Amino acid sequence: MVLQQKDEQPDRELEKELRAKLGRIPAPLGLKSRILAEAQARELRKKKPLWFSMPFARVAALVLIVVLGAAVVLEREHQRRVEGERAKEQVMLALRITGTALQTVHSRVSEER
Amino acid sequence: MSAWQADFEEMVERHQSMVYSIALRLVADSGLAEEIVQDVFLELHCNLERMESEEHVLFWLRQVTVHRSIDTRRRRSERKRLVTEALHDGLSSEEPARASPLGTRVEQLVTALPEAQKAAIVLRYQEDLSPEEIARVLKTPLATVKSNLQRGLKLLREKAQRNLKEYVRGFAAEG
């Protein structure tokens, strides 16, 4: 298609020149391989679960493990304390019973005199 | 591998030179042009399922390449790379050596055109698209495309005539 111009001959020559000189330039060597490699890498990244590829999610998981571990340790400490309290109460009860018994014996001995 | 994977590789093989040529002529920087080619094809890879035919792919590639090139050029500062070298490297080795100043300068003159005219000229004379097809690719009215083509040719003609005069003057001085 020739565009309407005042001087058509020079334009025809110019258009001919443009068509001849504006041919396609071969793509640089290796460009296709780079494109295909990147496309494949993106496909692989899509397949990994999101959390796996997120650094902060891994850190959050680590923190959770530490917190759970600490909770277990604290719970055990608490249990030990509770058992300790129970043992102490039993000793106090035994002492009270012994004290009462001794008191009774002392009273009887005093009466017999 | 899925069928699309094989098609994608074939599309890259078949159209990489077209995309590279358009990008290089619009951004005048071989490094940037390569980046654009990679971006365009990776975007195609994400949109493969939407492609309906070979013609659709061609249209899509041209449209995305032109818009991406224009955006890239606007965003980055213009660097005058050795485009002539890149262009000459890309030409066929069978290309006969041209002594005419018009033959060696036409590509440089096109590269120096204003953006809108350059895009129209490249699509018209490199891709052999009609003004109607160019209007669809560029998403501009047909009248605007025709005006840009006319203005682009006029500018090229004026610059080429100026260069020819300088060449003749220089040739005469040497003689």
Short mmCIF file of C-alpha atoms in Angstrom, two decimals:
data_model
loop_
_atom_site.label_atom_id
_atom_site.label_comp_id
_atom_site.label_asym_id
_atom_site.label_seq_id
_atom_site.Cartn_x
_atom_site.Cartn_y
_atom_site.Cartn_z
CA MET A 1 0.00 0.00 0.00
CA VAL A 2 1.53 3.31 -1.04
CA LEU A 3 0.65 6.38 0.97
CA GLN A 4 -0.55 9.37 -1.00
CA GLN A 5 2.20 11.98 -1.09
CA LYS A 6 2.98 15.03 -3.20
CA ASP A 7 6.24 13.46 -4.40
CA GLU A 8 5.38 9.79 -4.73
CA GLN A 9 8.58 8.61 -6.43
CA PRO A 10 10.98 9.54 -3.58
CA ASP A 11 8.60 7.99 -1.08
CA ARG A 12 8.41 4.75 -3.06
CA GLU A 13 12.19 4.61 -3.09
CA LEU A 14 12.30 5.35 0.62
CA GLU A 15 9.69 2.69 1.38
CA LYS A 16 11.64 0.20 -0.72
CA GLU A 17 14.78 1.10 1.21
CA LEU A 18 12.98 0.75 4.51
CA ARG A 19 11.64 -2.70 3.64
CA ALA A 20 15.11 -3.81 2.58
CA LYS A 21 16.93 -2.44 5.61
CA LEU A 22 14.38 -3.11 8.35
CA GLY A 23 14.58 -6.86 8.12
CA ARG A 24 14.37 -8.95 11.24
CA ILE A 25 17.56 -9.21 13.26
CA PRO A 26 18.44 -12.71 14.54
CA ALA A 27 18.04 -13.02 18.30
CA PRO A 28 21.31 -13.38 20.25
CA LEU A 29 22.68 -16.88 20.73
CA GLY A 30 21.51 -18.59 23.87
CA LEU A 31 18.48 -16.35 24.40
CA LYS A 32 16.02 -19.17 23.71
CA SER A 33 17.76 -21.45 26.25
CA ARG A 34 17.65 -18.75 28.90
CA ILE A 35 13.95 -18.15 28.30
CA LEU A 36 13.08 -21.85 28.47
CA ALA A 37 15.20 -22.36 31.60
CA GLU A 38 13.50 -19.46 33.37
CA ALA A 39 10.05 -20.68 32.34
CA GLN A 40 10.84 -24.13 33.71
CA ALA A 41 12.21 -22.67 36.96
CA ARG A 42 8.96 -20.71 37.42
CA GLU A 43 6.93 -23.88 36.89
CA LEU A 44 8.93 -25.66 39.60
CA ARG A 45 8.53 -22.75 42.01
CA LYS A 46 4.77 -22.88 41.47
CA LYS A 47 4.68 -26.56 42.52
CA LYS A 48 6.42 -26.03 45.89
CA PRO A 49 3.97 -25.21 48.72
CA LEU A 50 3.88 -21.53 49.50
CA TRP A 51 4.96 -21.92 53.08
CA PHE A 52 8.07 -23.75 52.01
CA SER A 53 9.29 -20.94 49.93
CA MET A 54 8.56 -18.26 52.52
CA PRO A 55 11.50 -17.70 54.88
CA PHE A 56 9.41 -16.05 57.55
CA ALA A 57 7.05 -19.05 57.63
CA ARG A 58 10.00 -21.29 58.41
CA VAL A 59 11.05 -18.95 61.20
CA ALA A 60 7.48 -18.95 62.55
CA ALA A 61 7.49 -22.75 62.55
CA LEU A 62 10.77 -22.77 64.48
CA VAL A 63 9.43 -20.32 67.03
CA LEU A 64 6.34 -22.48 67.49
CA ILE A 65 8.48 -25.53 68.20
CA VAL A 66 10.51 -23.63 70.79
CA VAL A 67 7.36 -22.30 72.46
CA LEU A 68 5.81 -25.78 72.63
CA GLY A 69 9.01 -27.18 74.10
CA ALA A 70 9.09 -24.48 76.74
CA ALA A 71 5.44 -25.16 77.59
CA VAL A 72 6.20 -28.85 78.16
CA VAL A 73 9.13 -28.03 80.44
CA LEU A 74 7.07 -25.55 82.47
CA GLU A 75 4.23 -28.06 82.83
CA ARG A 76 6.63 -30.64 84.22
CA GLU A 77 7.99 -28.11 86.70
CA HIS A 78 4.46 -27.33 87.81
CA GLN A 79 3.64 -31.01 88.29
CA ARG A 80 6.75 -31.44 90.42
CA ARG A 81 5.80 -28.51 92.59
CA VAL A 82 2.26 -29.82 93.05
CA GLU A 83 3.57 -33.23 94.11
CA GLY A 84 5.99 -31.57 96.46
CA GLU A 85 3.17 -29.64 98.12
CA ARG A 86 1.15 -32.83 98.53
CA ALA A 87 4.09 -34.60 100.19
CA LYS A 88 4.59 -31.67 102.52
CA GLU A 89 0.93 -31.73 103.58
CA GLN A 90 1.13 -35.45 104.34
CA VAL A 91 4.19 -34.91 106.52
CA MET A 92 2.41 -32.11 108.40
CA LEU A 93 -0.63 -34.37 108.94
CA ALA A 94 1.60 -37.14 110.26
CA LEU A 95 3.24 -34.70 112.63
CA ARG A 96 -0.14 -33.43 113.83
CA ILE A 97 -1.36 -37.03 114.45
CA THR A 98 1.85 -37.86 116.30
CA GLY A 99 1.57 -34.68 118.34
CA THR A 100 -2.03 -35.50 119.30
CA ALA A 101 -1.07 -39.04 120.28
CA LEU A 102 1.81 -37.81 122.43
CA GLN A 103 -0.49 -35.35 124.12
CA THR A 104 -2.93 -38.13 124.99
CA VAL A 105 -0.17 -40.30 126.44
CA HIS A 106 1.18 -37.39 128.49
CA SER A 107 -2.29 -36.71 129.94
CA ARG A 108 -2.77 -40.34 130.97
CA VAL A 109 0.63 -40.53 132.62
CA SER A 110 -0.12 -37.36 134.54
CA GLU A 111 -3.49 -38.75 135.76
CA GLU A 112 -1.95 -42.02 136.99
CA ARG A 113 0.55 -40.12 139.13
CA MET B 1 5.65 -32.52 29.41
CA SER B 2 2.31 -31.10 28.34
CA ALA B 3 1.55 -30.23 24.71
CA TRP B 4 1.67 -26.53 25.59
CA GLN B 5 5.27 -26.87 26.69
CA ALA B 6 6.24 -28.15 23.30
CA ASP B 7 4.22 -25.35 21.67
CA PHE B 8 5.87 -22.75 23.86
CA GLU B 9 9.34 -23.85 22.85
CA GLU B 10 8.30 -23.75 19.21
CA MET B 11 6.87 -20.23 19.67
CA VAL B 12 10.10 -19.01 21.20
CA GLU B 13 12.12 -20.56 18.38
CA ARG B 14 9.86 -19.13 15.71
CA HIS B 15 9.24 -15.64 17.04
CA GLN B 16 12.24 -14.64 19.14
CA SER B 17 13.88 -12.77 16.26
CA MET B 18 10.71 -10.84 15.53
CA VAL B 19 10.32 -9.79 19.16
CA TYR B 20 14.03 -8.95 19.48
CA SER B 21 14.02 -6.84 16.31
CA ILE B 22 10.98 -4.81 17.35
CA ALA B 23 12.38 -4.26 20.84
CA LEU B 24 15.86 -3.34 19.61
CA ARG B 25 14.58 -0.81 17.10
CA LEU B 26 12.34 0.82 19.69
CA VAL B 27 14.72 0.95 22.67
CA ALA B 28 18.04 1.24 20.78
CA ASP B 29 19.81 -0.85 23.43
CA SER B 30 20.69 -4.51 22.86
CA GLY B 31 20.82 -5.37 26.58
CA LEU B 32 17.41 -3.86 27.23
CA ALA B 33 16.04 -5.52 24.11
CA GLU B 34 17.13 -8.94 25.41
CA GLU B 35 15.46 -8.28 28.77
CA ILE B 36 12.26 -7.29 26.99
CA VAL B 37 12.30 -10.45 24.89
CA GLN B 38 12.67 -12.58 28.00
CA ASP B 39 9.87 -10.72 29.83
CA VAL B 40 7.53 -10.95 26.87
CA PHE B 41 7.97 -14.68 26.39
CA LEU B 42 7.69 -15.40 30.11
CA GLU B 43 4.43 -13.46 30.11
CA LEU B 44 3.32 -15.50 27.10
CA HIS B 45 4.13 -18.63 29.07
CA CYS B 46 1.69 -17.49 31.78
CA ASN B 47 -0.99 -16.74 29.19
CA LEU B 48 -0.58 -19.74 26.91
CA GLU B 49 -4.03 -21.08 27.64
CA ARG B 50 -5.64 -17.87 26.38
CA MET B 51 -3.96 -18.13 22.97
CA GLU B 52 -6.43 -19.24 20.36
CA SER B 53 -4.30 -19.49 17.23
CA GLU B 54 -0.91 -18.74 15.70
CA GLU B 55 -2.23 -15.39 14.45
CA HIS B 56 -3.42 -14.56 17.96
CA VAL B 57 0.06 -15.32 19.30
CA LEU B 58 1.68 -13.11 16.66
CA PHE B 59 -0.71 -10.24 17.39
CA TRP B 60 -0.23 -10.64 21.14
CA LEU B 61 3.58 -10.76 20.87
CA ARG B 62 3.76 -7.63 18.71
CA GLN B 63 1.37 -5.72 20.94
CA VAL B 64 3.07 -6.64 24.21
CA THR B 65 6.55 -6.09 22.78
CA VAL B 66 5.75 -2.61 21.48
CA HIS B 67 4.08 -1.51 24.70
CA ARG B 68 6.77 -3.03 26.89
CA SER B 69 9.49 -1.37 24.78
CA ILE B 70 7.82 2.02 24.95
CA ASP B 71 7.38 1.70 28.72
CA THR B 72 10.98 0.59 29.19
CA ARG B 73 12.34 3.44 27.17
CA ARG B 74 10.27 5.95 29.09
CA ARG B 75 11.32 4.54 32.46
CA ARG B 76 15.00 4.29 31.85
CA SER B 77 17.32 7.06 30.80
CA GLU B 78 18.21 6.97 27.16
CA ARG B 79 21.62 5.47 26.62
CA LYS B 80 23.19 5.80 23.24
CA ARG B 81 24.58 2.31 22.87
CA LEU B 82 26.37 1.18 19.86
CA VAL B 83 23.15 0.32 18.09
CA THR B 84 24.84 0.40 14.73
CA GLU B 85 27.17 -2.37 15.87
CA ALA B 86 24.30 -4.43 17.26
CA LEU B 87 22.30 -3.87 14.10
CA HIS B 88 25.24 -4.71 11.87
CA ASP B 89 26.05 -7.81 13.93
CA GLY B 90 22.51 -8.98 13.44
CA LEU B 91 22.46 -8.55 9.70
CA SER B 92 23.07 -11.48 7.40
CA SER B 93 26.68 -12.00 6.43
CA GLU B 94 25.50 -12.34 2.86
CA GLU B 95 24.31 -8.76 2.91
CA PRO B 96 26.29 -6.92 0.25
CA ALA B 97 28.34 -3.96 1.44
CA ARG B 98 26.47 -0.80 0.57
CA ALA B 99 28.41 2.35 -0.15
CA SER B 100 25.22 4.43 -0.22
CA PRO B 101 24.79 6.66 2.84
CA LEU B 102 21.09 5.97 2.64
CA GLY B 103 21.67 2.22 3.01
CA THR B 104 23.78 2.45 6.16
CA ARG B 105 21.90 5.28 7.79
CA VAL B 106 18.29 4.30 7.35
CA GLU B 107 18.25 2.17 10.50
CA GLN B 108 19.91 4.92 12.51
CA LEU B 109 17.41 7.45 11.18
CA VAL B 110 14.50 5.21 12.15
CA THR B 111 15.93 4.74 15.64
CA ALA B 112 16.08 8.51 16.06
CA LEU B 113 12.39 9.06 15.17
CA PRO B 114 9.87 10.12 17.82
CA GLU B 115 8.29 7.17 19.62
CA ALA B 116 4.86 7.08 17.97
CA GLN B 117 6.24 7.40 14.45
CA LYS B 118 9.02 4.92 15.09
CA ALA B 119 6.60 2.24 16.28
CA ALA B 120 4.36 2.77 13.24
CA ILE B 121 7.32 2.68 10.82
CA VAL B 122 8.79 -0.49 12.37
CA LEU B 123 5.45 -2.32 12.31
CA ARG B 124 4.78 -1.18 8.75
CA TYR B 125 8.14 -1.89 7.12
CA GLN B 126 9.67 -4.57 9.32
CA GLU B 127 6.49 -6.52 10.06
CA ASP B 128 4.66 -5.57 6.87
CA LEU B 129 1.43 -4.77 8.73
CA SER B 130 -1.30 -2.68 7.16
CA PRO B 131 -2.28 0.60 8.85
CA GLU B 132 -5.46 -1.10 10.13
CA GLU B 133 -3.43 -3.90 11.73
CA ILE B 134 -1.02 -1.36 13.21
CA ALA B 135 -3.96 0.55 14.72
CA ARG B 136 -5.16 -2.66 16.43
CA VAL B 137 -1.70 -3.52 17.76
CA LEU B 138 -1.05 -0.02 19.08
CA LYS B 139 -4.63 0.52 20.24
CA THR B 140 -4.74 3.88 18.50
CA PRO B 141 -7.16 5.27 15.92
CA LEU B 142 -6.46 4.47 12.27
CA ALA B 143 -6.19 8.17 11.40
CA THR B 144 -3.46 8.59 14.03
CA VAL B 145 -1.50 5.66 12.59
CA LYS B 146 -1.70 7.04 9.06
CA SER B 147 -0.65 10.46 10.28
CA ASN B 148 2.33 8.97 12.16
CA LEU B 149 3.37 6.97 9.10
CA GLN B 150 3.24 10.05 6.89
CA ARG B 151 5.11 12.21 9.37
CA GLY B 152 7.67 9.48 9.95
CA LEU B 153 8.35 9.10 6.23
CA LYS B 154 8.59 12.86 5.80
CA LEU B 155 11.12 13.14 8.63
CA LEU B 156 13.15 10.25 7.27
CA ARG B 157 13.13 11.77 3.80
CA GLU B 158 14.30 15.15 5.07
CA LYS B 159 17.04 13.68 7.23
CA ALA B 160 18.18 11.33 4.47
CA GLN B 161 18.40 14.20 1.99
CA ARG B 162 20.42 16.21 4.48
CA ASN B 163 22.79 13.28 5.04
CA LEU B 164 23.11 12.69 1.32
CA LYS B 165 24.11 16.31 0.75
CA GLU B 166 26.69 16.04 3.52
CA TYR B 167 27.98 12.79 2.05
CA VAL B 168 28.32 14.27 -1.42
CA ARG B 169 29.97 17.36 -0.01
CA GLY B 170 32.42 15.24 1.95
CA PHE B 171 33.07 12.98 -1.04
CA ALA B 172 33.71 15.96 -3.25
CA ALA B 173 36.09 17.48 -0.67
CA GLU B 174 38.11 14.26 -0.55
CA GLY B 175 38.22 14.07 -4.32
#
